[in-house]
Coordinates of C-alpha atoms in Angstrom, one line a residue:
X1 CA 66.0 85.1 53.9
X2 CA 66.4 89.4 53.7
X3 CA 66.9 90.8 50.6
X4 CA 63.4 89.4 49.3
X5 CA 61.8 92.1 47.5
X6 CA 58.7 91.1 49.2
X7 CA 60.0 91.4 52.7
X8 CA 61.7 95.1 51.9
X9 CA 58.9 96.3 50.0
X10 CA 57.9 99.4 51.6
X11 CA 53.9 98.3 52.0
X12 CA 55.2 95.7 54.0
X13 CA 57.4 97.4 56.4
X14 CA 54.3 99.8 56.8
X15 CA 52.4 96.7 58.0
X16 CA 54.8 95.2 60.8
X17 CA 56.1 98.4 61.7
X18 CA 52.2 99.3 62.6
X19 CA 51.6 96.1 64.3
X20 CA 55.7 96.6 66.4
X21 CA 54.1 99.7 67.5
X22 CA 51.1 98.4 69.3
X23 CA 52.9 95.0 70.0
X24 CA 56.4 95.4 70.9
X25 CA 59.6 94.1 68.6
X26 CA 58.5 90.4 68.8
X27 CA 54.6 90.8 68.4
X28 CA 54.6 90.0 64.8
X29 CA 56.4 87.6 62.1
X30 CA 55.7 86.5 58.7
X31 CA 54.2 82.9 58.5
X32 CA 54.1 79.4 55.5
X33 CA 53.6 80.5 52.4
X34 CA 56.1 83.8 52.0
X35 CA 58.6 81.9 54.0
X36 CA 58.7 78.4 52.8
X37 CA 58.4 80.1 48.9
X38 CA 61.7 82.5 49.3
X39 CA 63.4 79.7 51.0
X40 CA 62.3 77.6 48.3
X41 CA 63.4 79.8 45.6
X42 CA 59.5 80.1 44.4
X43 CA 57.3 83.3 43.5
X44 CA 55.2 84.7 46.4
X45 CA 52.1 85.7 46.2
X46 CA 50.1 85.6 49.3
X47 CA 52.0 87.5 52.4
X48 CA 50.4 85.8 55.6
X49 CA 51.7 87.3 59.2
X50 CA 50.9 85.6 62.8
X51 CA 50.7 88.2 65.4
X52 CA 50.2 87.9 69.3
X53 CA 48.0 90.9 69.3
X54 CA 44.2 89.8 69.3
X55 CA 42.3 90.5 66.1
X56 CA 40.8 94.0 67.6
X57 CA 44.2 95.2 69.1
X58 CA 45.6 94.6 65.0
X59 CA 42.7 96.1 64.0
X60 CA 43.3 99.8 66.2
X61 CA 46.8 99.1 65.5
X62 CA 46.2 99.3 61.6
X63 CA 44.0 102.3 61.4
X64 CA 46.1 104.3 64.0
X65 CA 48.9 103.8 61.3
X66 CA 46.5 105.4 58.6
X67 CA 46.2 102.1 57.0
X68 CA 43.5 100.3 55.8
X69 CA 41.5 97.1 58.4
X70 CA 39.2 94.6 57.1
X71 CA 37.8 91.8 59.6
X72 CA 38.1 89.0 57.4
X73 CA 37.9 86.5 59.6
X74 CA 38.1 88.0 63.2
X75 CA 35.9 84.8 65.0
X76 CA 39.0 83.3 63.7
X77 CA 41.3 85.8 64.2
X78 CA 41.8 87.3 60.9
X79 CA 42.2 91.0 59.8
X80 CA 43.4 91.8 55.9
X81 CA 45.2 94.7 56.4
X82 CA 45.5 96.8 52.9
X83 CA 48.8 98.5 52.4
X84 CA 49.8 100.9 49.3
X85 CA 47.1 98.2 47.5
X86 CA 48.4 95.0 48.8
X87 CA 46.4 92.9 51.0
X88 CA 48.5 91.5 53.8
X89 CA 46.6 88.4 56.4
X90 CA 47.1 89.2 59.9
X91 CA 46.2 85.8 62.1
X92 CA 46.5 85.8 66.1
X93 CA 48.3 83.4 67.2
X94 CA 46.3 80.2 67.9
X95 CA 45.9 77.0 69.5
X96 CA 42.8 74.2 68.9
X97 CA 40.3 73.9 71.7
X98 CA 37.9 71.3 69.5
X99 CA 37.8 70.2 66.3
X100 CA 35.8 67.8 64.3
X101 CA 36.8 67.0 60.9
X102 CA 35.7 70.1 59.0
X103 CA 36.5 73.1 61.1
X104 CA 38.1 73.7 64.3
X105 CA 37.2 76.2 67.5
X106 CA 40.1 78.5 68.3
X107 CA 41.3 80.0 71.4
X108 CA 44.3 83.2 71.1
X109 CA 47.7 82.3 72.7
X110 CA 51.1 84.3 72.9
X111 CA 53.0 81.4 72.0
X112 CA 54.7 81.0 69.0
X113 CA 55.2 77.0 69.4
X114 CA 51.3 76.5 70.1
X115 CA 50.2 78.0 66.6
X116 CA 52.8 76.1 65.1
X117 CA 51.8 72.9 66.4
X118 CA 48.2 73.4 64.9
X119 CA 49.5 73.7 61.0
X120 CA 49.4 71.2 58.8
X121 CA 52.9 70.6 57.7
X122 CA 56.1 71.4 58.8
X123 CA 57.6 73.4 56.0
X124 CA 54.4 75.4 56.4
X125 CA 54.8 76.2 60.0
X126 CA 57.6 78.3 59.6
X127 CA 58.1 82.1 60.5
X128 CA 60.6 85.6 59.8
X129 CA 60.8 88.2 62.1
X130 CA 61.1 91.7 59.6
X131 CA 64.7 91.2 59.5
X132 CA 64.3 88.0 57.8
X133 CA 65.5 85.6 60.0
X134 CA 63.9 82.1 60.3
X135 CA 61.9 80.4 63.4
X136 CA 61.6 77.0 62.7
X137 CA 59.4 75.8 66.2
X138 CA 58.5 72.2 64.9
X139 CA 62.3 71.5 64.4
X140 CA 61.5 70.4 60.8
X141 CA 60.7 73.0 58.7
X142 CA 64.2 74.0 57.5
X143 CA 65.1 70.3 56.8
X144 CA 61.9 70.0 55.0
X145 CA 61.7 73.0 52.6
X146 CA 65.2 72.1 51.2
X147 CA 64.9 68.6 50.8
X148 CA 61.2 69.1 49.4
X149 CA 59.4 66.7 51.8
X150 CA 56.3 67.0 53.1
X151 CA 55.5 65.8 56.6
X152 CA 52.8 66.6 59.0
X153 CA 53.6 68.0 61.7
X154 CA 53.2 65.9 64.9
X155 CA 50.9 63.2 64.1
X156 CA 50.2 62.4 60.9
X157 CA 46.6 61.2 61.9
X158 CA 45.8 63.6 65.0
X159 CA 46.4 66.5 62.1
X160 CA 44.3 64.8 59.4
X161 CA 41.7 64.3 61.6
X162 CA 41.3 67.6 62.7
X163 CA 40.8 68.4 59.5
X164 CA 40.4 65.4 56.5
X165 CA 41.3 68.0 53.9
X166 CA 44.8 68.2 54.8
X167 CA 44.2 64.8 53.0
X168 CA 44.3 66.1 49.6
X169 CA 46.6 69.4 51.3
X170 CA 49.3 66.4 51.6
X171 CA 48.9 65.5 47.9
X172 CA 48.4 69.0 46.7
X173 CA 51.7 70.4 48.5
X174 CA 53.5 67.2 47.2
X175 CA 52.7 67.7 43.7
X176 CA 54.0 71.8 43.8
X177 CA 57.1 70.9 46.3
X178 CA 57.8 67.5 46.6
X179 CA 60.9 65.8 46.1
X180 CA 61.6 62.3 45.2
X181 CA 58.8 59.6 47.2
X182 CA 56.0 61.1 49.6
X183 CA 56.8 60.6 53.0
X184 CA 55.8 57.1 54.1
X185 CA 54.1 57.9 57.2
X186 CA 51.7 60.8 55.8
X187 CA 50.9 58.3 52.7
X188 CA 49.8 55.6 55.2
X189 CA 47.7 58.0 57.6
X190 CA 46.0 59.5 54.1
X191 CA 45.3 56.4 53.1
X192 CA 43.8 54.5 56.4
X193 CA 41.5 58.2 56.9
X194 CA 40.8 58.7 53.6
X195 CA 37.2 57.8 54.3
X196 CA 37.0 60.6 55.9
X197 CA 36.6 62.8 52.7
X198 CA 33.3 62.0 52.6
X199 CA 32.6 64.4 55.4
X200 CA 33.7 67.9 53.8
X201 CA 32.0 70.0 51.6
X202 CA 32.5 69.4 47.7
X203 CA 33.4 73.1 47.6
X204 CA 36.3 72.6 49.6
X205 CA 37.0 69.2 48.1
X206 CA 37.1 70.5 44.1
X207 CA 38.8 73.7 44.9
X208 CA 42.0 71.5 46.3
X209 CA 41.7 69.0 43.8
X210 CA 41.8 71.7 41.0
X211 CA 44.7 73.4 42.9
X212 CA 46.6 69.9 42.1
X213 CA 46.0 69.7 38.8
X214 CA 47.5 73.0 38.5
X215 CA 50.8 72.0 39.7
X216 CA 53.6 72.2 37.0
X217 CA 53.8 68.0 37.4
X218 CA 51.2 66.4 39.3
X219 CA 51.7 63.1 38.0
X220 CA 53.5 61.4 40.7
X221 CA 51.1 62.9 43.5
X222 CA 48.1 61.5 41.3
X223 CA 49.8 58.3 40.9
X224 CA 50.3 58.2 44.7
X225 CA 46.5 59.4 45.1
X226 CA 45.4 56.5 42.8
X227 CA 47.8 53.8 44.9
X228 CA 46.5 54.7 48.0
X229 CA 42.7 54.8 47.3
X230 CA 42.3 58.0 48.3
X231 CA 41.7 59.2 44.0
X232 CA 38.9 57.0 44.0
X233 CA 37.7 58.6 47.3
X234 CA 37.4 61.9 45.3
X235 CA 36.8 60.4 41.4
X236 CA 35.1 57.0 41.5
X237 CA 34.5 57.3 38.3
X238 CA 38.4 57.7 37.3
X239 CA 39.7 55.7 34.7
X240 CA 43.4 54.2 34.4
X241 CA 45.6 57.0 34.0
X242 CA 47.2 56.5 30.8
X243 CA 45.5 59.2 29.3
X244 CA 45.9 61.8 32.3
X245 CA 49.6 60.9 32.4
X246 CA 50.3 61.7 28.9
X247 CA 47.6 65.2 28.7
X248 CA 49.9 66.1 31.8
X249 CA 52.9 67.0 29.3
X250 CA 51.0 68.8 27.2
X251 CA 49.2 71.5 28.8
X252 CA 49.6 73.2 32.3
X253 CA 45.8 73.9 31.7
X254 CA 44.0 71.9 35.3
X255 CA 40.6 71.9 33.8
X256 CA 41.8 69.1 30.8
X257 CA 44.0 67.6 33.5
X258 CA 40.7 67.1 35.4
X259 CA 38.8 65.8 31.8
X260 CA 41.3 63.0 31.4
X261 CA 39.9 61.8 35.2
X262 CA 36.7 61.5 34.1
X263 CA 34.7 59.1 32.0
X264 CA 34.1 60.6 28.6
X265 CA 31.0 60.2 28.7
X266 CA 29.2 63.7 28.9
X267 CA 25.9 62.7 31.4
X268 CA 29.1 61.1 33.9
X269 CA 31.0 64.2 33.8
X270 CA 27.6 66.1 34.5
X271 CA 26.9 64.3 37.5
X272 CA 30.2 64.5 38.8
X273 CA 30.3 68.2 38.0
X274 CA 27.2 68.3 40.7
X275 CA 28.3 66.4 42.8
X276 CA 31.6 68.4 43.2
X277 CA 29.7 71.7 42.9
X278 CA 32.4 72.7 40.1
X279 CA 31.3 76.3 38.9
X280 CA 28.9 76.0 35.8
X281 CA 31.6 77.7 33.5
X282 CA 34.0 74.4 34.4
X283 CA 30.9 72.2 34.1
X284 CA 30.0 73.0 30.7
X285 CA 33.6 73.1 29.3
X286 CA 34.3 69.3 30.9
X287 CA 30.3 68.3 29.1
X288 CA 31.8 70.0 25.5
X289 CA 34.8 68.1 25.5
X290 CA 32.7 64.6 26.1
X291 CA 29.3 65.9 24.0
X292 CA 28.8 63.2 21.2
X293 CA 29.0 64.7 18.2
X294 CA 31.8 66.5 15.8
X295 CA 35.3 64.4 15.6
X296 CA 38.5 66.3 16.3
X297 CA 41.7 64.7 15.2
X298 CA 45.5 66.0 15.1
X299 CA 45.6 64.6 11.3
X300 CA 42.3 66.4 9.8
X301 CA 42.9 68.7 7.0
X302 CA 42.4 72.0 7.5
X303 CA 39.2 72.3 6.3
X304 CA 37.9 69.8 8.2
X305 CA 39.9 71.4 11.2
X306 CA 37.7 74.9 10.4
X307 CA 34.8 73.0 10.3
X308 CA 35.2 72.0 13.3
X309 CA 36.3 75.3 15.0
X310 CA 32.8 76.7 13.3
X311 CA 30.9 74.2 15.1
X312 CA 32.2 73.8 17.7
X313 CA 33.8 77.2 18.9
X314 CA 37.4 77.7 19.2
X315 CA 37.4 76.2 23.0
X316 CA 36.1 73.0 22.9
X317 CA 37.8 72.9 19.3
X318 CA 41.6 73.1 21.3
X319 CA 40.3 70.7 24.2
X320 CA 39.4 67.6 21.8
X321 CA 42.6 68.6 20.3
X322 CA 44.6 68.0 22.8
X323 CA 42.6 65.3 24.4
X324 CA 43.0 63.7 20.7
X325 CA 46.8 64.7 20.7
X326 CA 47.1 63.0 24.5
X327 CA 45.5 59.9 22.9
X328 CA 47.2 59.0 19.9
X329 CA 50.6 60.8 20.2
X330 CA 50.0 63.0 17.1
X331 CA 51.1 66.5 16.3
X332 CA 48.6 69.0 16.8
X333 CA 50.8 72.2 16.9
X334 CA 49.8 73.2 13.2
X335 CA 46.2 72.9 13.8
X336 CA 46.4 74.8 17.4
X337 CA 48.3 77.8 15.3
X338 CA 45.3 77.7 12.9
X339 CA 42.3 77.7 15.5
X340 CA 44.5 80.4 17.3
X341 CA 44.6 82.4 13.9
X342 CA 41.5 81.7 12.3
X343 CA 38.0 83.8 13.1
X344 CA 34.9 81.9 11.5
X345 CA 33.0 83.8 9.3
X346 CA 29.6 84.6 10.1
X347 CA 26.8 83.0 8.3
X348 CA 26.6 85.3 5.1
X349 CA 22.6 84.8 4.7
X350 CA 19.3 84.8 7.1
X351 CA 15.9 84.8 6.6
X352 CA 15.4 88.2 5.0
X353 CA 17.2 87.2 1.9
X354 CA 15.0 83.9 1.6
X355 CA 12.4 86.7 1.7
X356 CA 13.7 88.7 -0.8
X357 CA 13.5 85.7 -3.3
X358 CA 10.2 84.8 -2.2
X359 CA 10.1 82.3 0.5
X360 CA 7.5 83.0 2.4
X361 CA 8.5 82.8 6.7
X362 CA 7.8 79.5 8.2
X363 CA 9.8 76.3 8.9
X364 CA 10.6 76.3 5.2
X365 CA 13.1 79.0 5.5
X366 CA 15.0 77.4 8.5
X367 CA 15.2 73.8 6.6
X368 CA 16.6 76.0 3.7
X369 CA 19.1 77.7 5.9
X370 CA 20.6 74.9 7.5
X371 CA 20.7 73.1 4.3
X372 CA 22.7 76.1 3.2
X373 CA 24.9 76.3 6.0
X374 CA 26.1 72.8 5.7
X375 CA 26.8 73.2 2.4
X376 CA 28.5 76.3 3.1
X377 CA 30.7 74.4 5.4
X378 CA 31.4 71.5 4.0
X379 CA 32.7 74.1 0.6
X380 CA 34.8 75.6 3.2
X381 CA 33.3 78.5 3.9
X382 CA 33.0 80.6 0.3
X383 CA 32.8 83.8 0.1
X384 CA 31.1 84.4 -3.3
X385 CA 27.8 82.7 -4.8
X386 CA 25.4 83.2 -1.9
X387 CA 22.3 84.0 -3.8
X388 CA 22.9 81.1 -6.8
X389 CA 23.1 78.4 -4.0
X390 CA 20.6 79.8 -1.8
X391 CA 18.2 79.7 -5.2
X392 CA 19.2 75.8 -5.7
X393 CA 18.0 75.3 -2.4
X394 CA 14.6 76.9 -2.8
X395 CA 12.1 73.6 -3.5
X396 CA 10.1 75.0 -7.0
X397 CA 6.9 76.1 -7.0
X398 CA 4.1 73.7 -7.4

């Protein structure tokens, strides 16, 4: 694994040469998602390091190296350490004393083989010394990362219930790295604990959901979600997944992944918006896309298709597009390229000129307006003639 730009990138050899200096050579190493990514020829992000110094020790050892110390986490043994910018997770290493389904208690250990044996999965529980070279304490790891399996590690049911989100972890992980079937034995634990679910938080519940809907292909590990039960665990309300399965090749996009799980039915989607705590901006994109109302269709002309856009807005214009497009296997490029180049025109009158041509202020003037403006619309949006059809409108004088 050396040569990752990551791993030689100066910030980081800041950080572990910091930590070797309080610690000793072996006191720190780099831990699942740097290591399983540059074996697996991915992008990383997130640089997470396991350490055997305790969370204050890492924290004197950090600022004696001028750099910067957060405590993140340090009841659990986390310290962000900030190096030319980049934040860099610093865990002690750690075994399980109790858990219960949502959380666990922690106790710090020196042993490398004890923190592994609390991670979820195997190609997650694997480590780098600075140098680059791989530990690999559950035995599994290697084998797993290149074949693209995900197994738990130990018991597939001691580590689910410690934690039932490593339910939908086992789904999420298969839909970004998984190869060929899901392992059989982590399927069939999911699927006899599943009830389990029930027990986390919906905060924790929608943010892993939405993580597997971002995957480039989540299809099979929604499939295998659906098979097992453990989808309607999460949706209920799902429907078959003909729809979901053919959005999927069309957009990357998780939120109209999510829309083609839900009823479209815009008082369903609101309730389970609440009862997944989704964040209000989701919440009222999923309601547009199912609000009753303005048809969108990959065959409407395009002044039916700006009509649209006007009422609509652009947003919720693209997501019945595609959801339209997902539906009936139509071509919607041409009409995405004109909502993408297309800015509605603001409404060219308001009151004041009703004013001006003596309508006096009242609910007169709005019923003359919105007459206007659908006429407006429906003429494709004119940009001449204002005042004629504004006086056409105006009811004569008894």
């Amino acid at each position: 694994m050396a040569g990752q730009p990551w791993l030689e990138a100066a910030s980081t050899k800041a950080v572990i040469a910091a930590l070797e200096a309080a610690g000793g050579k072996d006191c720190a190493r780099f831990v699942g998602g740097c290591v399983r990514n540059s074996l697996m020829g991915r992008p990383v992000d997130d640089i997470d390091i396991a350490t055997r110094l305790t969370p204050n020790e890492t924290l004197a050892a950090l600022k004696a190296a001028g750099l910067k110390a957060v405590p993140t986490g340090v009841e659990h043994g986390t310290v962000t350490g900030v190096s030319d910018g980049r934040p860099y997770e610093i865990t002690t290493l750690r075994r399980d004393v109790e858990t219960d389904g949502r959380r666990a208690v922690v106790a710090f250990t020196r042993d490398w083989a004890e923190d592994a044996a609390r991670r979820d999965f195997r190609l997650n529980a694997l480590y780098a010394d600075a140098q680059g070279t791989v530990f690999d304490p559950t035995g599994g790891g290697l084998a797993d990362a290149a074949a693209g399996r995900i197994v738990f590690v130990g018991e597939a049911e001691t580590r689910i219930r410690e934690d039932y989100l490593r339910i939908l972890r086992f789904f999420r992980f298969y839909a970004w790295f998984g190869k060929g079937a899901p392992d059989s034995v982590g399927l069939a634990a999911s699927a006899r604990l599943k009830d389990g679910i029930g027990r986390l938080s919906a905060e924790r519940v929608s943010k892993e959901l939405l993580k597997l809907l971002a995957a480039p292909d989540p299809r099979a590990a929604v499939r295998a979600m659906a098979d097992s039960g453990v989808l309607a665990q999460v949706l209920p309300e799902a429907p078959p997944l003909d729809l979901f399965e053919a959005l999927t090749t069309l957009t990357g996009d998780a939120a109209l992944r999510l829309s083609a799980l839900l009823p479209p039915d815009e008082a369903a989607v609101m309730a389970v918006a609440g009862r997944l705590r989704l964040a209000n901006a989701l919440r009222d994109r999923l309601a547009a896309m199912m609000r009753q109302g303005q048809a969108v269709a990959p065959d409407m002309d395009p002044a039916s298709a700006r009509a649209a856009i006007y009422r609509l807005g652009r947003q919720t214009f693209e997501d019945r597009l595609v959801r339209a497009e997902a539906a009936t296997a139509g071509d919607g490029g041409p009409l995405r390229a004109l909502a993408e180049g297309w800015t509605p025109p603001r409404m060219p009158v308001g009151g004041r000129d009703l004013a001006r041509l003596g309508v006096t202020p009242g609910p007169e003037t709005g019923r003359i307006l919105k007459a206007f403006e659908d006429q407006w619309i429906a003429d494709d949006f004119p940009t001449e003639g204002h005042e004629a059809r504004l006086k056409g409108l105006i009811p004569p004088r008894a």
